[in-house]
Coordinates of C-alpha atoms and ligand atoms in Angstrom, one line a residue:
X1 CA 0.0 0.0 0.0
X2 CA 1.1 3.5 -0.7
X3 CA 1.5 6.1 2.2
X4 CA -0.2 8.2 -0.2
X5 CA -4.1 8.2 1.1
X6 CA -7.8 8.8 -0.4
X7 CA -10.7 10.6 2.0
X8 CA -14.1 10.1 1.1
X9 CA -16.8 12.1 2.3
X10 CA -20.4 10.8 2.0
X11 CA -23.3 12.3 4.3
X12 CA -22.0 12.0 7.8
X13 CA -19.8 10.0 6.8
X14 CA -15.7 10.5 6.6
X15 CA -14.0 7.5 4.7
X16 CA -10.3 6.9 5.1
X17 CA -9.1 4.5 1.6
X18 CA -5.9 2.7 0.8
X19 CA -4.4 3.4 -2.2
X20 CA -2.8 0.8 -4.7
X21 CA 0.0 2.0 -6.5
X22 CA 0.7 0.4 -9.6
X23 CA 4.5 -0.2 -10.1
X24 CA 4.2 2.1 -13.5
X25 CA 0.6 3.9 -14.3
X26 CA -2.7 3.9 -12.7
X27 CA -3.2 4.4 -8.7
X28 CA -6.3 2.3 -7.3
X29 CA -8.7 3.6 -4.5
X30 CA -9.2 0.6 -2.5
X31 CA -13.0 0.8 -1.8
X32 CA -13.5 -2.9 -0.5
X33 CA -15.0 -1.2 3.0
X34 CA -17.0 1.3 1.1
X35 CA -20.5 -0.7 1.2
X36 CA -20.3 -2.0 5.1
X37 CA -19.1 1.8 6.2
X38 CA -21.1 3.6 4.1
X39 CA -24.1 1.8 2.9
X40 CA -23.1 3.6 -0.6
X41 CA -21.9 1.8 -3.7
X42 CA -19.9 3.3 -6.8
X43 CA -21.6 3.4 -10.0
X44 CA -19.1 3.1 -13.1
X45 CA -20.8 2.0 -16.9
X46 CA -18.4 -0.1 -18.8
X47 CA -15.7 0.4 -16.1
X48 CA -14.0 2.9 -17.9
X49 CA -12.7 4.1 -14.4
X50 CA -12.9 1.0 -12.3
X51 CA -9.6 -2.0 -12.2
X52 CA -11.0 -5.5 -11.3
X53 CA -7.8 -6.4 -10.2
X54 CA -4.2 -5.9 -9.9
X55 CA -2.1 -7.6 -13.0
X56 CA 1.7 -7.8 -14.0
X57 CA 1.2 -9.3 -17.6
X58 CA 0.5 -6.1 -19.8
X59 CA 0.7 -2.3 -19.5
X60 CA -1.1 -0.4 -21.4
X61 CA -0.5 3.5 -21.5
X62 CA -3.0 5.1 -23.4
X63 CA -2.5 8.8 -23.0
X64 CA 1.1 7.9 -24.7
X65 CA 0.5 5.0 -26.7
X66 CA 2.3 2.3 -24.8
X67 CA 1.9 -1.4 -24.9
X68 CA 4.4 -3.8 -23.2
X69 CA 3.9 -7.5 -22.6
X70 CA 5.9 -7.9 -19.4
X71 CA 7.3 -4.9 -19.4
X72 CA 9.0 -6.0 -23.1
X73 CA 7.9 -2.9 -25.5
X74 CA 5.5 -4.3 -28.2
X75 CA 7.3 -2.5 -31.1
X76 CA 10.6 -4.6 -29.8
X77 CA 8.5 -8.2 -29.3
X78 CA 6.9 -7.8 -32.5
X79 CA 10.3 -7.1 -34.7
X80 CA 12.4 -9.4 -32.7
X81 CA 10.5 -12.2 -31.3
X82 CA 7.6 -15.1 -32.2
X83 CA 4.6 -15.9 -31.1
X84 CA 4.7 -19.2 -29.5
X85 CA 7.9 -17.2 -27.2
X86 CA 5.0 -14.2 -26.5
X87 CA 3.1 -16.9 -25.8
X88 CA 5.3 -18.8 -22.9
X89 CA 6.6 -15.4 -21.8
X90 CA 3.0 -14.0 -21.1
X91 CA 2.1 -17.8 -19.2
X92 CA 5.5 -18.0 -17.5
X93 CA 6.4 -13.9 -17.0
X94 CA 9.8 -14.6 -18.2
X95 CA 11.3 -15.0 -21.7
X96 CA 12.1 -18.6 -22.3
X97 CA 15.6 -20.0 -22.5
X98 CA 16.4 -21.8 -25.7
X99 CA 16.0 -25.4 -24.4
X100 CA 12.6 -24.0 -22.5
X101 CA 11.4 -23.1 -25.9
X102 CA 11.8 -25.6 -28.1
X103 CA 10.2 -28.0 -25.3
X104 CA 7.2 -26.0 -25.5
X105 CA 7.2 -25.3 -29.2
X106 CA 7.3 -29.3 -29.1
X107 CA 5.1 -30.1 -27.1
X108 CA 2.7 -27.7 -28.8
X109 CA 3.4 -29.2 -32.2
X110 CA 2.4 -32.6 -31.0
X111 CA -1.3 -31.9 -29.8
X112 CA -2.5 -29.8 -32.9
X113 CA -4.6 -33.1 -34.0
X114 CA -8.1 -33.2 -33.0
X115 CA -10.2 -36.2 -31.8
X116 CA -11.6 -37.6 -34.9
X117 CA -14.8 -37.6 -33.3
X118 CA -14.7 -33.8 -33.6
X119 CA -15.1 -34.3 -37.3
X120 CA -18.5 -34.9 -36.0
X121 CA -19.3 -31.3 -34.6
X122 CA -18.5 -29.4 -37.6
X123 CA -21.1 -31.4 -40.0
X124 CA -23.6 -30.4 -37.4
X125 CA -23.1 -26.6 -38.8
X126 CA -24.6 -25.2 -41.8
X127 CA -21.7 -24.4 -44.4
X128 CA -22.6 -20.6 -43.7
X129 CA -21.9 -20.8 -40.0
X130 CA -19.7 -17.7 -39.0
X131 CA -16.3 -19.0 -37.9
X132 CA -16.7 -17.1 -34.7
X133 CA -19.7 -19.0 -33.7
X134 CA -18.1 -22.7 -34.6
X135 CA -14.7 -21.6 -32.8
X136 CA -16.3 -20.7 -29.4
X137 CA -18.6 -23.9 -29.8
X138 CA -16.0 -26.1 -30.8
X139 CA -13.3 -24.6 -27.7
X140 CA -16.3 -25.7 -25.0
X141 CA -17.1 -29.4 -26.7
X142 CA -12.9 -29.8 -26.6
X143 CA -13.7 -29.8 -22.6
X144 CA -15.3 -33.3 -23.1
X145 CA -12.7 -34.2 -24.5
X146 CA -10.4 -33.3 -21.3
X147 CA -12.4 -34.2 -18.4
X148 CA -8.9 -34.7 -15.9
X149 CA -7.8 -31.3 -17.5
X150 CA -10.7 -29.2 -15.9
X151 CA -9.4 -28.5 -12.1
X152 CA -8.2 -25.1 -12.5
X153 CA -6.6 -24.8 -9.2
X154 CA -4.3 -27.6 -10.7
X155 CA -1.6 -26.2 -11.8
X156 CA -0.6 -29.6 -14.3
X157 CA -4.1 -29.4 -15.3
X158 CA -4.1 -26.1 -16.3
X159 CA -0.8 -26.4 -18.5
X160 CA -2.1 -29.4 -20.1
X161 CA -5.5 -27.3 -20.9
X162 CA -3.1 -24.1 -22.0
X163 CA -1.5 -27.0 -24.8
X164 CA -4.4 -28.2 -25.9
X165 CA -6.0 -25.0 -26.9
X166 CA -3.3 -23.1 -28.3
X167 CA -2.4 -26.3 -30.2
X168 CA -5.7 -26.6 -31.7
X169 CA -7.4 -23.5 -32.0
X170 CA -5.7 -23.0 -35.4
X171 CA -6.6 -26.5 -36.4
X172 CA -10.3 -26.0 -35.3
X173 CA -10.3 -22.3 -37.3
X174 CA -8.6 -24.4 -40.5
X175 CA -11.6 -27.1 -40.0
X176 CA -14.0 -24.6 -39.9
X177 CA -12.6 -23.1 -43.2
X178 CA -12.5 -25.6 -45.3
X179 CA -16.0 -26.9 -44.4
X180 CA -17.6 -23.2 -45.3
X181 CA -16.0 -23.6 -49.0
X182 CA -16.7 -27.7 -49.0
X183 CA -13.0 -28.8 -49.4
X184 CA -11.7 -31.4 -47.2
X185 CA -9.7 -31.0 -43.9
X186 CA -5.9 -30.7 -44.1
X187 CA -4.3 -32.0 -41.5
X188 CA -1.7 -30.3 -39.2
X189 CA 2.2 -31.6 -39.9
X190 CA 4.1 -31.9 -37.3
X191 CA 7.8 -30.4 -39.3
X192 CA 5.7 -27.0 -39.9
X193 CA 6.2 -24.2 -37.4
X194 CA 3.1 -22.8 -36.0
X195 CA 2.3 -20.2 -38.7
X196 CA 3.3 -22.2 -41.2
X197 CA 0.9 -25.2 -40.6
X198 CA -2.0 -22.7 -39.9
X199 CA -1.1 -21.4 -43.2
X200 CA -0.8 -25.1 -44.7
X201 CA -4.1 -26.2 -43.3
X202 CA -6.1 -23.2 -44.7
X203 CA -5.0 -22.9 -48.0
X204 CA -3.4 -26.4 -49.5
X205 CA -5.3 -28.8 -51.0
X206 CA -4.5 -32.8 -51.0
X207 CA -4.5 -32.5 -55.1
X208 CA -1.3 -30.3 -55.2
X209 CA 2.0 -29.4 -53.3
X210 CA 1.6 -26.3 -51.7
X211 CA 4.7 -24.0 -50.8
X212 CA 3.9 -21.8 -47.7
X213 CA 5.9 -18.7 -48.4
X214 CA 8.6 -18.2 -45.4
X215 CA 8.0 -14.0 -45.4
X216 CA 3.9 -14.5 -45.2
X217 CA 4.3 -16.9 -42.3
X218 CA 6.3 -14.1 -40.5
X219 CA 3.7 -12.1 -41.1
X220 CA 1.1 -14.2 -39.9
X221 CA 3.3 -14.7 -36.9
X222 CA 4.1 -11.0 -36.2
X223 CA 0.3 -10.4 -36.3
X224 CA -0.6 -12.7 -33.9
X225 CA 2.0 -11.4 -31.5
X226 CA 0.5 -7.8 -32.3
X227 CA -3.2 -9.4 -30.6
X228 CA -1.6 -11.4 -28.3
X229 CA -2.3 -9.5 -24.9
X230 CA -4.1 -6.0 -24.0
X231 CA -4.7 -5.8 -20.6
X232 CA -8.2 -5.8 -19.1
X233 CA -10.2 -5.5 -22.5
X234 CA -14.0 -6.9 -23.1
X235 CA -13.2 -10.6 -23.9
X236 CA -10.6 -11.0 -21.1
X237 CA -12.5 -9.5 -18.7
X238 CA -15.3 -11.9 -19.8
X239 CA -12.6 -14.8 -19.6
X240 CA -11.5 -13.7 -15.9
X241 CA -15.0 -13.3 -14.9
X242 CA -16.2 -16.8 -15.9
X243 CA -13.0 -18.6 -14.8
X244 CA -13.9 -17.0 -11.5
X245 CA -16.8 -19.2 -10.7
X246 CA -14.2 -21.9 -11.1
X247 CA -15.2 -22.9 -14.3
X248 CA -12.7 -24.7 -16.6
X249 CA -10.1 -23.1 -18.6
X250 CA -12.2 -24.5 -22.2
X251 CA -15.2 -23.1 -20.9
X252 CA -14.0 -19.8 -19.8
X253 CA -12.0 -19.3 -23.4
X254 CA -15.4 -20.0 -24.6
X255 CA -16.7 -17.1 -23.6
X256 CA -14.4 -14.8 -24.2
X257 CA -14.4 -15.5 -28.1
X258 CA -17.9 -14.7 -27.6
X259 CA -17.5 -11.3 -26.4
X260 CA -14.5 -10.6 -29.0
X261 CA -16.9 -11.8 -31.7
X262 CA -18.8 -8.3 -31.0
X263 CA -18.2 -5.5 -33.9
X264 CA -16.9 -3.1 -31.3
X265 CA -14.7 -5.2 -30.0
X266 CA -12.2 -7.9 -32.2
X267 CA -15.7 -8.1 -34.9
X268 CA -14.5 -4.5 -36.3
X269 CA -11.8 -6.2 -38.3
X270 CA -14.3 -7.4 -40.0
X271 CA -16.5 -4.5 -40.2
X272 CA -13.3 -2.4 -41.5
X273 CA -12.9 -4.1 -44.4
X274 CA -16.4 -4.4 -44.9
X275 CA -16.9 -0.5 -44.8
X276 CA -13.5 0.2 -47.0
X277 CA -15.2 -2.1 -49.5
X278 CA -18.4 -0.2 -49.3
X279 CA -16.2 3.5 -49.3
X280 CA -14.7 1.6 -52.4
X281 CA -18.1 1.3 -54.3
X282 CA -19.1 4.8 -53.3
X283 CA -16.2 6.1 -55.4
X284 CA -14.2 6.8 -52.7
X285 CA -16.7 9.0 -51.0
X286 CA -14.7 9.2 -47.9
X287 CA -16.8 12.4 -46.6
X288 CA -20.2 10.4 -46.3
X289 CA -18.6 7.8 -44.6
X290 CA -17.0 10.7 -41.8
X291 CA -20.9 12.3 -42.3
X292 CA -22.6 8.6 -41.3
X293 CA -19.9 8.0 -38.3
X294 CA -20.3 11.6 -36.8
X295 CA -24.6 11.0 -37.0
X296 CA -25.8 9.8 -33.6
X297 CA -28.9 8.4 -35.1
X298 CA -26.3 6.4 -37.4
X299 CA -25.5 2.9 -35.8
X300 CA -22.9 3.0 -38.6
X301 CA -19.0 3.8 -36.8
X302 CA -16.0 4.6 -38.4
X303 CA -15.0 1.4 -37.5
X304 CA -11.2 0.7 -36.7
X305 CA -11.2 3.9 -34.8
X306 CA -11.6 5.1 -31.2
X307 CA -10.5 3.1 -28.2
X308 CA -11.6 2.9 -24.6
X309 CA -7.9 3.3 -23.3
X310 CA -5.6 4.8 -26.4
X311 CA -6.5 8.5 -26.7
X312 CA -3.5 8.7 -28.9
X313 CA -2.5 6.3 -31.9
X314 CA -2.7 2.6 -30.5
X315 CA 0.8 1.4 -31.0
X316 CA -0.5 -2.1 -32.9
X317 CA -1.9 0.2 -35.4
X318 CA 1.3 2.1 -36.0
X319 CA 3.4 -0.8 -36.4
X320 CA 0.5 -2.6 -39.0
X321 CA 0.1 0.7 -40.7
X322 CA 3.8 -0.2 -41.9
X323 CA 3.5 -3.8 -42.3
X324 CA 0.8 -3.4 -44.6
X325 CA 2.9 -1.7 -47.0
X326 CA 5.6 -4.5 -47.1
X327 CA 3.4 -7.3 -47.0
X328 CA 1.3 -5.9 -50.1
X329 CA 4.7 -4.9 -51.6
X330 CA 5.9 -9.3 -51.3
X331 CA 2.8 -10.2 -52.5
X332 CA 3.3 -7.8 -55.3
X333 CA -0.4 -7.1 -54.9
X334 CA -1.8 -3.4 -54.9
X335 CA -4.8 -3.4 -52.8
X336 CA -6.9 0.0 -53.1
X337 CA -8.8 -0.5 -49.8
X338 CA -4.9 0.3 -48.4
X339 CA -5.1 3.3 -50.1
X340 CA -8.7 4.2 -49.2
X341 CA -7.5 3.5 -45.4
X342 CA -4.9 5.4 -45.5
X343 CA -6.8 8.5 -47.1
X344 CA -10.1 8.1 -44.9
X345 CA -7.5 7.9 -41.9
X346 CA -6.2 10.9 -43.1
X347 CA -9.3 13.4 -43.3
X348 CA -10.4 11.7 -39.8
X349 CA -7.6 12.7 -38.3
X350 CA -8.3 16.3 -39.2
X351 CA -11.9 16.2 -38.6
X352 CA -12.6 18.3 -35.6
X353 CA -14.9 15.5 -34.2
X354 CA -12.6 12.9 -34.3
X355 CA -9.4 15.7 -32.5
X356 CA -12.1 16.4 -29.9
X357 CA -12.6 12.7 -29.1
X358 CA -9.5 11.6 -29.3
X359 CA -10.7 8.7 -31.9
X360 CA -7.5 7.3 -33.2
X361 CA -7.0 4.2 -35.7
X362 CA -6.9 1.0 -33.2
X363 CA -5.4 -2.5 -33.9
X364 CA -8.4 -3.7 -36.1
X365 CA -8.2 -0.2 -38.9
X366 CA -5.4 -2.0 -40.5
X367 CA -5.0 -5.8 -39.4
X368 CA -8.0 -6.7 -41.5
X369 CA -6.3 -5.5 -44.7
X370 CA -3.1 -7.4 -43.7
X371 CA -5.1 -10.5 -42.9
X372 CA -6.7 -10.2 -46.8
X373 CA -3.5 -9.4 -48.1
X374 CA -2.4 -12.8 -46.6
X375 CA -5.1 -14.0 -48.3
X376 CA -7.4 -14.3 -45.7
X377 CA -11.4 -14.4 -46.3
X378 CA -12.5 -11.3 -43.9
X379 CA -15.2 -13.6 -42.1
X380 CA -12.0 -15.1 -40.6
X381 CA -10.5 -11.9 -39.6
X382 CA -11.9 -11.9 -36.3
X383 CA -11.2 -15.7 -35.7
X384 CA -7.4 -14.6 -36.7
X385 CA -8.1 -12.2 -34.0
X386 CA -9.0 -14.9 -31.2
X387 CA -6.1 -17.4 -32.3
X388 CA -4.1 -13.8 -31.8
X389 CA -5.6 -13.2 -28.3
X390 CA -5.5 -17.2 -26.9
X391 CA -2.3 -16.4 -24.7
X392 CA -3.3 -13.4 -23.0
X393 CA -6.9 -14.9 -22.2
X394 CA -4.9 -18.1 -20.6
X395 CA -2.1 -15.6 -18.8
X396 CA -4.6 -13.4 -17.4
X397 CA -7.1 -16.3 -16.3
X398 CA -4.4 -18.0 -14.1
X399 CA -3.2 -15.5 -13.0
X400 CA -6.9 -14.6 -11.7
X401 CA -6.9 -18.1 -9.8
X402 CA -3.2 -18.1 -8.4
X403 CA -4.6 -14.4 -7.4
X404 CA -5.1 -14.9 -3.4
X405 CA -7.3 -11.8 -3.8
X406 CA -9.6 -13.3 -6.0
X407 CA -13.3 -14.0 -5.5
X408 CA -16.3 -14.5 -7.9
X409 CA -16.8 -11.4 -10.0
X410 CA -20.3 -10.2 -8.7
X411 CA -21.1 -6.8 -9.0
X412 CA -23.9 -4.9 -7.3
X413 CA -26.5 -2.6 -9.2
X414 CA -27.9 0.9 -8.5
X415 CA -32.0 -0.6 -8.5
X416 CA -34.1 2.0 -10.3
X417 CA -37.0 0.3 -11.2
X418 CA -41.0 -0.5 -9.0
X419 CA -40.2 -0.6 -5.6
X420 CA -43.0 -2.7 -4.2
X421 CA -47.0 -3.2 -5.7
X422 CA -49.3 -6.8 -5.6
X423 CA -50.1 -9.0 -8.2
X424 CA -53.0 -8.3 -10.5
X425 CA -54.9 -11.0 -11.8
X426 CA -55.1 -11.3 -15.5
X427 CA -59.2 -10.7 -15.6
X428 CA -58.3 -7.3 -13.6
X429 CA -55.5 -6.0 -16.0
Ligands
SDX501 C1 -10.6 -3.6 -29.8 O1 -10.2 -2.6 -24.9 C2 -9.3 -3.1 -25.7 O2 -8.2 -3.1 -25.4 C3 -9.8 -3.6 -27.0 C4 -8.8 -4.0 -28.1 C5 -8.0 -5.2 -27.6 O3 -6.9 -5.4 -28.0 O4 -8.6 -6.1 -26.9 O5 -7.9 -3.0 -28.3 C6 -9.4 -4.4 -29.4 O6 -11.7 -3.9 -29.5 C7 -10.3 -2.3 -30.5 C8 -11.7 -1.5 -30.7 C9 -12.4 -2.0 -32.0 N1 -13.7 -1.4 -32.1 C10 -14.0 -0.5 -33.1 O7 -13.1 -0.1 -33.9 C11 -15.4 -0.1 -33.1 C12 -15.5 1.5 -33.3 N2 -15.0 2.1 -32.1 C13 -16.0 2.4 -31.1 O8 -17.2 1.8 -31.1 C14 -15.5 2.9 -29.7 O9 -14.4 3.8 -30.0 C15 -15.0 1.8 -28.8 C16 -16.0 0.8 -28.5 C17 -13.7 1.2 -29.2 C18 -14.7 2.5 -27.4 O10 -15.9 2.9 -26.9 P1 -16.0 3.9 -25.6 O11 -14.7 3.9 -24.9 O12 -17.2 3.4 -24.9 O13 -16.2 5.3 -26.2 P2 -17.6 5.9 -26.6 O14 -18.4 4.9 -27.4 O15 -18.2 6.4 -25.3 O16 -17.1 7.1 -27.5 C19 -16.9 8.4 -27.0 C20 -17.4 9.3 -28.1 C21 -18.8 9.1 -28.4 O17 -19.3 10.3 -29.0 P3 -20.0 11.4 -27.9 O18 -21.1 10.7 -27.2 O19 -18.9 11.9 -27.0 O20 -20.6 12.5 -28.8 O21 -16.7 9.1 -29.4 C22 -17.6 8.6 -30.3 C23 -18.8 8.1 -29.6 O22 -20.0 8.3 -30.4 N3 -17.0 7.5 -31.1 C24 -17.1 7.3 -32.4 C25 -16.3 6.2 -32.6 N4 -15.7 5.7 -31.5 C26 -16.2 6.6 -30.5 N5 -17.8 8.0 -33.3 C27 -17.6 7.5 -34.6 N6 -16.9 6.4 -34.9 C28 -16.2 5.7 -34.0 N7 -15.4 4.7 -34.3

């Protein structure tokens, strides 16, 4: 605790509060005493001012634009290292040694099969199932598959979970591919790395060879890293809320794809490219589209923009903006949504409504042209976006129940509706 204090006056009352330092960023008012001294509550929609917890995985600054995984800088992680490394070093909290790595990488590469009888589940879908919905249904039937694995105070239990699912996640996302366009399932292989075999099982067919280019799998791999982890956002606070009723690891991952499936949270990647596209038809008309996002009684957004925490240029979006240009430039394809992205960004960022509201371009304004340029169909964008975010959803949840603080996530409500009246029989309605 910090010496530092908080005084709260409410009525009568005088309230003395711990505060919480955080080693780098946000102080906490400690208000676990508030209800029992004052018989008052705080009232806080969408949390925007509220930490449900104390964390040492990411920082995230965003008056300044900072992200760092571990304290590691993200512009650093993403040039220098991959994403099975982010992935042990946001688990473990420390960078792995060589010999540490490759026994993960290993041990990763040999659970990317599914059980056959998972075949099963995906013939249950229509062909024009949204990815997002098979991937969440397919993470909470794996569970059945893993019955000794659920215990998540057990901490062997809980690795073995953490395999399974970042092992197979890209093998359920493949399977869930090649069913939409009726083409058979290609199996993982074992000698690919990660990227690679994601790559392999989404795009070859058993009728030809099928080179995976070395320079798109880095790209692939660079922009998972760039989803990997962001702190206390919608789907891992969803993931640490249900994992706090002690539900399994499967279960709780579950649910957190669900939340990211939502278009103003990972589902804008998707809605990006579908709104460049549209921008695109309208002969570049970038002013309606600035005219629709600034109407309130528009549901339309300038999606890819704004953020609940960066009020300055989200540093994932900086790094794609670049990316973007060399990916496009190996591919020797020219893709005019780039263009139109760069342009719309452009007047945005000199419209006095998006200044005023600090509405930069986040993560999502230019990952979704990256992902097509890879050769991605955009109704996987957001699925990209949860094979991305699988880490950081397993980091943060165990670190919720190693967390001695921890207790189930139930929050209280300021009641505003009837306060008391009987029942009135139907005949006297
Ligand atoms: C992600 O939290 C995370 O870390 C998320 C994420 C991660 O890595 O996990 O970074 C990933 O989800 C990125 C965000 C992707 N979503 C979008 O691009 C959808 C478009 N953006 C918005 O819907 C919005 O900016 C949010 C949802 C991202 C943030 O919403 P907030 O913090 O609740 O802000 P708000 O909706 O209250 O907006 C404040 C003002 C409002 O106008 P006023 O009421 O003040 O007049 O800004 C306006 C909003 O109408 N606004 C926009 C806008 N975003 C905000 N207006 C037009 N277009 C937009 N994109």
């Amino acid at each position: 605790m910090s010496e530092e204090r908080a005084t709260l006056n409410v009525g009568d009352d005088t309230l003395d509060l711990d505060l919480v330092p955080g080693t780098i960023g946000d102080t906490g008012i400690d208000i676990n005493r508030l209800r029992p001294t004052t018989g008052r509550i705080t009232l806080d929609f969408g949390f925007a001012n509220t930490a449900s917890c104390a964390s040492k995985i990411t920082y995230v600054n965003g008056e300044e634009g900072i992200l760092r995984y571990r304290g590691y800088p993200i512009e650093q992680i993403a040039d220098q290292s991959t994403f099975l490394e982010v992935a042990y070093l946001l688990f473990h909290g420390e960078l792995p040694t060589a010999a540490e790595l490759a026994s993960f990488t290993e041990e990763i590469t040999h659970h990317t099969l599914l059980n056959e009888e998972m075949k099963k589940f995906f013939d249950a879908f229509p062909k024009s199932a949204h990815p997002m919905a098979i991937l969440s249904s397919a993470t909470s039937a794996m569970a059945t598959f893993y019955p000794a694995f659920h215990n998540p105070v057990d901490p062997y239990a809980v690795s073995q979970s953490m395999i399974r699912l970042i092992a197979k996640l890209p093998t359920v996302a493949a399977f869930a591919f090649k069913k939409s366009i009726g083409q058979p399932y290609v199996y993982p292989r074992n000698e690919m790395d990660y990227a690679t075999n994601f790559l392999n099982m989404m795009f070859s067919v058993p009728t030809e060879d099928f080179e995976v280019d070395p320079v798109i799998a880095r790209a692939l791999d660079v922009l998972l890293i760039l989803h990997a982890d962001h702190e206390q956002n919608c789907s891992t606070s969803t993931v640490r809320l249900v994992g706090s009723s002690r539900a399994n690891l499967f279960a709780s991952v579950s649910a957190g794809i669900s939340a990211l499936w939502g278009p103003l949270h990972g589902g804008a990647n998707q809605r990006v490219l579908e709104m460049l596209a549209q921008i695109h038809e309208d002969g570049h008309d970038y002013e309606k589209a600035i005219a629709r996002a600034k109407d309130k009684d528009d549901p339309f957004r300038l999606w890819g923009f704004g953020h609940r925490v960066y009020k300055n240029y989200d540093p994932r979006a900086r790094i794609l903006r670049g990316f973007t240009h060399e990916v496009l430039e190996r591919m020797g394809a020219d893709d005019p949504l780039l263009d139109i992205a760069m342009k719309l960004e452009d007047v945005a960022m000199n419209d006095e409504y998006f200044v005023e509201r600090n509405l930069y371009p986040n993560v999502d304004f230019y990952s979704g042209i990256t992902f097509r340029a890879l050769g991605f169909p955009v109704r996987m964008f957001t699925v990209l976006f949860a094979i991305g975010r699988l880490p950081g959803w397993i980091a943060q949840w165990k670190e919720m129940v190693e967390d001695p603080n921890t207790r189930i996530g139930r929050p209280r409500q300021v009641y505003r509706g009837e306060v008391l009246r009987d029942y009135v029989p139907a005949e006297q309605r």
